[in-house]
């Protein structure tokens, strides 16, 4: 049996196609993963373009890039975080363009603005009504479904006014 194993080992070492076959297989897997990734990126881009059109906005390159960052999944990002991520991904964009684009998005209802304090504004990709936890230690904003929070005993409103929206930000800190 030792001789048989020795012959098999020699045969494996002499197989000139073994390494090439493995390399081709590995490359095919990488290409398939790349194609799947690109399909996801193209699908997201098309969704962002449509969302912009639905809000009567022209899908410019900057708007699409910022939209893809925000709408990839539900998230809360500041203008600076978006700017930093775009730069990290190799995009050439000014901070002013990011701020202006986010202001246009908010004005047209593409995103919601969440002011956690007078100096911090986050842009929320979830536009349906809901509330937030804001962790003052980490800067993380977390959604609270509207049905998980009830508001009672709202004071009498000033004359000739009505509630347009009620959004609550509960500030928390780490123990």
PDB file of C-alpha atoms in Angstrom:
ATOM      1  CA  UNK A   1       0.000   0.000   0.000  1.00  0.00           C
ATOM      2  CA  UNK A   2       2.921   2.342   0.618  1.00  0.00           C
ATOM      3  CA  UNK A   3       4.054   1.778  -2.969  1.00  0.00           C
ATOM      4  CA  UNK A   4       0.534   2.482  -4.260  1.00  0.00           C
ATOM      5  CA  UNK A   5       0.343   5.742  -2.292  1.00  0.00           C
ATOM      6  CA  UNK A   6       3.784   6.710  -3.581  1.00  0.00           C
ATOM      7  CA  UNK A   7       2.650   6.129  -7.195  1.00  0.00           C
ATOM      8  CA  UNK A   8      -0.531   8.203  -6.624  1.00  0.00           C
ATOM      9  CA  UNK A   9       1.526  11.024  -5.134  1.00  0.00           C
ATOM     10  CA  UNK A  10       3.913  10.970  -8.104  1.00  0.00           C
ATOM     11  CA  UNK A  11       0.940  10.965 -10.490  1.00  0.00           C
ATOM     12  CA  UNK A  12      -0.594  13.969  -8.714  1.00  0.00           C
ATOM     13  CA  UNK A  13       2.704  15.844  -8.840  1.00  0.00           C
ATOM     14  CA  UNK A  14       3.097  15.076 -12.535  1.00  0.00           C
ATOM     15  CA  UNK A  15      -0.461  16.212 -13.478  1.00  0.00           C
ATOM     16  CA  UNK A  16       0.265  19.440 -15.373  1.00  0.00           C
ATOM     17  CA  UNK A  17      -3.422  20.401 -15.506  1.00  0.00           C
ATOM     18  CA  UNK A  18      -4.210  20.170 -11.784  1.00  0.00           C
ATOM     19  CA  UNK A  19      -2.968  23.657 -10.877  1.00  0.00           C
ATOM     20  CA  UNK A  20      -4.286  25.187 -14.101  1.00  0.00           C
ATOM     21  CA  UNK A  21      -7.731  23.635 -13.565  1.00  0.00           C
ATOM     22  CA  UNK A  22      -7.848  24.960 -10.016  1.00  0.00           C
ATOM     23  CA  UNK A  23      -6.741  28.408 -11.183  1.00  0.00           C
ATOM     24  CA  UNK A  24      -9.423  28.459 -13.889  1.00  0.00           C
ATOM     25  CA  UNK A  25     -12.058  27.306 -11.389  1.00  0.00           C
ATOM     26  CA  UNK A  26     -10.972  29.961  -8.867  1.00  0.00           C
ATOM     27  CA  UNK A  27     -10.999  32.658 -11.541  1.00  0.00           C
ATOM     28  CA  UNK A  28     -14.479  31.583 -12.712  1.00  0.00           C
ATOM     29  CA  UNK A  29     -15.779  31.899  -9.136  1.00  0.00           C
ATOM     30  CA  UNK A  30     -14.241  35.379  -8.791  1.00  0.00           C
ATOM     31  CA  UNK A  31     -15.737  36.500 -12.110  1.00  0.00           C
ATOM     32  CA  UNK A  32     -19.172  35.154 -11.124  1.00  0.00           C
ATOM     33  CA  UNK A  33     -18.993  37.010  -7.789  1.00  0.00           C
ATOM     34  CA  UNK A  34     -17.935  40.176  -9.603  1.00  0.00           C
ATOM     35  CA  UNK A  35     -20.814  39.887 -12.070  1.00  0.00           C
ATOM     36  CA  UNK A  36     -23.276  39.306  -9.210  1.00  0.00           C
ATOM     37  CA  UNK A  37     -21.864  42.351  -7.369  1.00  0.00           C
ATOM     38  CA  UNK A  38     -22.077  44.536 -10.489  1.00  0.00           C
ATOM     39  CA  UNK A  39     -25.665  43.425 -11.122  1.00  0.00           C
ATOM     40  CA  UNK A  40     -26.516  44.586  -7.591  1.00  0.00           C
ATOM     41  CA  UNK A  41     -24.788  47.934  -8.153  1.00  0.00           C
ATOM     42  CA  UNK A  42     -26.585  48.479 -11.471  1.00  0.00           C
ATOM     43  CA  UNK A  43     -29.920  47.519  -9.907  1.00  0.00           C
ATOM     44  CA  UNK A  44     -29.352  49.991  -7.036  1.00  0.00           C
ATOM     45  CA  UNK A  45     -28.355  52.716  -9.498  1.00  0.00           C
ATOM     46  CA  UNK A  46     -31.559  52.176 -11.499  1.00  0.00           C
ATOM     47  CA  UNK A  47     -33.632  52.298  -8.288  1.00  0.00           C
ATOM     48  CA  UNK A  48     -31.967  55.554  -7.213  1.00  0.00           C
ATOM     49  CA  UNK A  49     -32.507  57.109 -10.653  1.00  0.00           C
ATOM     50  CA  UNK A  50     -36.182  56.140 -10.530  1.00  0.00           C
ATOM     51  CA  UNK A  51     -36.592  57.453  -6.989  1.00  0.00           C
ATOM     52  CA  UNK A  52     -35.108  60.789  -8.050  1.00  0.00           C
ATOM     53  CA  UNK A  53     -37.424  60.972 -11.069  1.00  0.00           C
ATOM     54  CA  UNK A  54     -40.403  60.091  -8.845  1.00  0.00           C
ATOM     55  CA  UNK A  55     -39.534  63.195  -6.801  1.00  0.00           C
ATOM     56  CA  UNK A  56     -39.141  65.300  -9.969  1.00  0.00           C
ATOM     57  CA  UNK A  57     -35.362  65.519  -9.661  1.00  0.00           C
ATOM     58  CA  UNK A  58     -32.918  65.118 -12.510  1.00  0.00           C
ATOM     59  CA  UNK A  59     -30.574  62.194 -11.778  1.00  0.00           C
ATOM     60  CA  UNK A  60     -27.168  63.889 -11.974  1.00  0.00           C
ATOM     61  CA  UNK A  61     -23.957  62.006 -11.286  1.00  0.00           C
ATOM     62  CA  UNK A  62     -23.630  63.559  -7.800  1.00  0.00           C
ATOM     63  CA  UNK A  63     -27.258  62.858  -6.894  1.00  0.00           C
ATOM     64  CA  UNK A  64     -26.961  59.249  -8.035  1.00  0.00           C
ATOM     65  CA  UNK A  65     -23.742  58.664  -6.076  1.00  0.00           C
ATOM     66  CA  UNK A  66     -25.147  60.211  -2.906  1.00  0.00           C
ATOM     67  CA  UNK A  67     -28.452  58.404  -3.392  1.00  0.00           C
ATOM     68  CA  UNK A  68     -26.712  55.055  -3.828  1.00  0.00           C
ATOM     69  CA  UNK A  69     -24.904  55.619  -0.564  1.00  0.00           C
ATOM     70  CA  UNK A  70     -28.124  56.480   1.282  1.00  0.00           C
ATOM     71  CA  UNK A  71     -30.492  53.947  -0.277  1.00  0.00           C
ATOM     72  CA  UNK A  72     -28.259  50.875  -0.339  1.00  0.00           C
ATOM     73  CA  UNK A  73     -29.974  50.002   2.964  1.00  0.00           C
ATOM     74  CA  UNK A  74     -31.895  52.030   5.539  1.00  0.00           C
ATOM     75  CA  UNK A  75     -29.381  54.312   7.225  1.00  0.00           C
ATOM     76  CA  UNK A  76     -28.694  57.645   8.861  1.00  0.00           C
ATOM     77  CA  UNK A  77     -25.666  59.571   7.676  1.00  0.00           C
ATOM     78  CA  UNK A  78     -24.396  63.091   8.183  1.00  0.00           C
ATOM     79  CA  UNK A  79     -23.197  65.169   5.240  1.00  0.00           C
ATOM     80  CA  UNK A  80     -19.606  64.771   6.460  1.00  0.00           C
ATOM     81  CA  UNK A  81     -19.951  60.977   6.660  1.00  0.00           C
ATOM     82  CA  UNK A  82     -21.309  60.869   3.113  1.00  0.00           C
ATOM     83  CA  UNK A  83     -18.529  63.152   1.867  1.00  0.00           C
ATOM     84  CA  UNK A  84     -15.845  61.023   3.567  1.00  0.00           C
ATOM     85  CA  UNK A  85     -17.254  57.777   2.139  1.00  0.00           C
ATOM     86  CA  UNK A  86     -17.401  59.224  -1.369  1.00  0.00           C
ATOM     87  CA  UNK A  87     -13.779  60.401  -1.137  1.00  0.00           C
ATOM     88  CA  UNK A  88     -12.729  57.009   0.297  1.00  0.00           C
ATOM     89  CA  UNK A  89     -14.336  55.339  -2.736  1.00  0.00           C
ATOM     90  CA  UNK A  90     -12.307  57.564  -5.075  1.00  0.00           C
ATOM     91  CA  UNK A  91     -15.059  59.961  -6.137  1.00  0.00           C
ATOM     92  CA  UNK A  92     -14.120  63.564  -6.798  1.00  0.00           C
ATOM     93  CA  UNK A  93     -16.838  65.698  -5.221  1.00  0.00           C
ATOM     94  CA  UNK A  94     -16.889  68.863  -3.157  1.00  0.00           C
ATOM     95  CA  UNK A  95     -18.334  69.097   0.322  1.00  0.00           C
ATOM     96  CA  UNK A  96     -20.579  71.920  -0.906  1.00  0.00           C
ATOM     97  CA  UNK A  97     -22.059  69.617  -3.557  1.00  0.00           C
ATOM     98  CA  UNK A  98     -22.829  67.014  -0.894  1.00  0.00           C
ATOM     99  CA  UNK A  99     -24.540  69.596   1.347  1.00  0.00           C
ATOM    100  CA  UNK A 100     -26.462  71.147  -1.557  1.00  0.00           C
ATOM    101  CA  UNK A 101     -27.595  67.743  -2.823  1.00  0.00           C
ATOM    102  CA  UNK A 102     -28.775  66.668   0.626  1.00  0.00           C
ATOM    103  CA  UNK A 103     -30.690  69.924   1.032  1.00  0.00           C
ATOM    104  CA  UNK A 104     -32.405  69.340  -2.322  1.00  0.00           C
ATOM    105  CA  UNK A 105     -33.177  65.729  -1.330  1.00  0.00           C
ATOM    106  CA  UNK A 106     -34.740  66.915   1.941  1.00  0.00           C
ATOM    107  CA  UNK A 107     -36.703  69.700   0.242  1.00  0.00           C
ATOM    108  CA  UNK A 108     -38.198  67.222  -2.248  1.00  0.00           C
ATOM    109  CA  UNK A 109     -38.910  64.485   0.317  1.00  0.00           C
ATOM    110  CA  UNK A 110     -36.264  62.057  -0.920  1.00  0.00           C
ATOM    111  CA  UNK A 111     -34.752  61.901   2.595  1.00  0.00           C
ATOM    112  CA  UNK A 112     -35.754  63.152   6.023  1.00  0.00           C
ATOM    113  CA  UNK A 113     -33.575  65.517   7.996  1.00  0.00           C
ATOM    114  CA  UNK A 114     -33.058  64.565  11.627  1.00  0.00           C
ATOM    115  CA  UNK A 115     -31.600  67.314  13.800  1.00  0.00           C
ATOM    116  CA  UNK A 116     -30.159  65.666  16.902  1.00  0.00           C
ATOM    117  CA  UNK A 117     -28.863  68.971  18.227  1.00  0.00           C
ATOM    118  CA  UNK A 118     -28.333  72.455  16.779  1.00  0.00           C
ATOM    119  CA  UNK A 119     -24.982  71.462  15.246  1.00  0.00           C
ATOM    120  CA  UNK A 120     -25.729  67.924  14.015  1.00  0.00           C
ATOM    121  CA  UNK A 121     -27.980  67.000  11.128  1.00  0.00           C
ATOM    122  CA  UNK A 122     -28.458  63.453   9.866  1.00  0.00           C
ATOM    123  CA  UNK A 123     -30.123  62.408   6.650  1.00  0.00           C
ATOM    124  CA  UNK A 124     -32.472  59.462   6.996  1.00  0.00           C
ATOM    125  CA  UNK A 125     -33.206  57.260   3.992  1.00  0.00           C
ATOM    126  CA  UNK A 126     -36.405  56.003   5.628  1.00  0.00           C
ATOM    127  CA  UNK A 127     -39.032  58.608   4.798  1.00  0.00           C
ATOM    128  CA  UNK A 128     -42.035  56.987   6.464  1.00  0.00           C
ATOM    129  CA  UNK A 129     -42.948  58.516   9.867  1.00  0.00           C
ATOM    130  CA  UNK A 130     -40.909  57.137  12.769  1.00  0.00           C
ATOM    131  CA  UNK A 131     -38.876  58.214  15.789  1.00  0.00           C
ATOM    132  CA  UNK A 132     -35.212  57.799  16.812  1.00  0.00           C
ATOM    133  CA  UNK A 133     -32.800  56.942  19.576  1.00  0.00           C
ATOM    134  CA  UNK A 134     -29.660  59.070  19.377  1.00  0.00           C
ATOM    135  CA  UNK A 135     -26.602  57.784  21.258  1.00  0.00           C
ATOM    136  CA  UNK A 136     -24.644  60.882  22.317  1.00  0.00           C
ATOM    137  CA  UNK A 137     -21.518  58.769  22.983  1.00  0.00           C
ATOM    138  CA  UNK A 138     -21.351  57.035  19.600  1.00  0.00           C
ATOM    139  CA  UNK A 139     -23.328  59.404  17.378  1.00  0.00           C
ATOM    140  CA  UNK A 140     -25.466  56.464  16.242  1.00  0.00           C
ATOM    141  CA  UNK A 141     -29.070  57.122  15.263  1.00  0.00           C
ATOM    142  CA  UNK A 142     -31.475  54.168  15.520  1.00  0.00           C
ATOM    143  CA  UNK A 143     -35.022  53.966  14.186  1.00  0.00           C
ATOM    144  CA  UNK A 144     -38.004  53.486  16.501  1.00  0.00           C
ATOM    145  CA  UNK A 145     -41.128  52.372  14.631  1.00  0.00           C
ATOM    146  CA  UNK A 146     -43.925  54.895  15.116  1.00  0.00           C
ATOM    147  CA  UNK A 147     -46.232  52.254  16.595  1.00  0.00           C
ATOM    148  CA  UNK A 148     -43.682  51.509  19.363  1.00  0.00           C
ATOM    149  CA  UNK A 149     -44.059  54.972  20.897  1.00  0.00           C
ATOM    150  CA  UNK A 150     -47.257  56.658  21.971  1.00  0.00           C
ATOM    151  CA  UNK A 151     -47.595  60.340  22.720  1.00  0.00           C
ATOM    152  CA  UNK A 152     -50.337  61.449  25.070  1.00  0.00           C
ATOM    153  CA  UNK A 153     -51.386  64.753  26.598  1.00  0.00           C
ATOM    154  CA  UNK A 154     -50.130  67.028  23.852  1.00  0.00           C
ATOM    155  CA  UNK A 155     -50.642  70.607  25.053  1.00  0.00           C
ATOM    156  CA  UNK A 156     -53.306  72.715  23.415  1.00  0.00           C
ATOM    157  CA  UNK A 157     -52.015  74.106  20.139  1.00  0.00           C
ATOM    158  CA  UNK A 158     -51.860  77.832  19.500  1.00  0.00           C
ATOM    159  CA  UNK A 159     -54.902  79.193  17.710  1.00  0.00           C
ATOM    160  CA  UNK A 160     -55.081  78.611  13.933  1.00  0.00           C
ATOM    161  CA  UNK A 161     -52.371  75.942  13.966  1.00  0.00           C
ATOM    162  CA  UNK A 162     -52.255  72.197  13.450  1.00  0.00           C
ATOM    163  CA  UNK A 163     -49.626  69.510  13.942  1.00  0.00           C
ATOM    164  CA  UNK A 164     -47.771  68.894  10.706  1.00  0.00           C
ATOM    165  CA  UNK A 165     -45.455  66.215  12.054  1.00  0.00           C
ATOM    166  CA  UNK A 166     -44.331  64.811  15.365  1.00  0.00           C
ATOM    167  CA  UNK A 167     -40.900  63.242  15.451  1.00  0.00           C
ATOM    168  CA  UNK A 168     -39.229  62.349  18.723  1.00  0.00           C
ATOM    169  CA  UNK A 169     -35.489  61.931  19.198  1.00  0.00           C
ATOM    170  CA  UNK A 170     -34.668  60.194  22.471  1.00  0.00           C
ATOM    171  CA  UNK A 171     -31.067  60.952  23.484  1.00  0.00           C
ATOM    172  CA  UNK A 172     -29.293  58.065  25.192  1.00  0.00           C
ATOM    173  CA  UNK A 173     -25.744  57.417  26.418  1.00  0.00           C
ATOM    174  CA  UNK A 174     -23.673  54.356  27.199  1.00  0.00           C
ATOM    175  CA  UNK A 175     -23.581  53.058  30.778  1.00  0.00           C
TER     176      UNK A 175
END
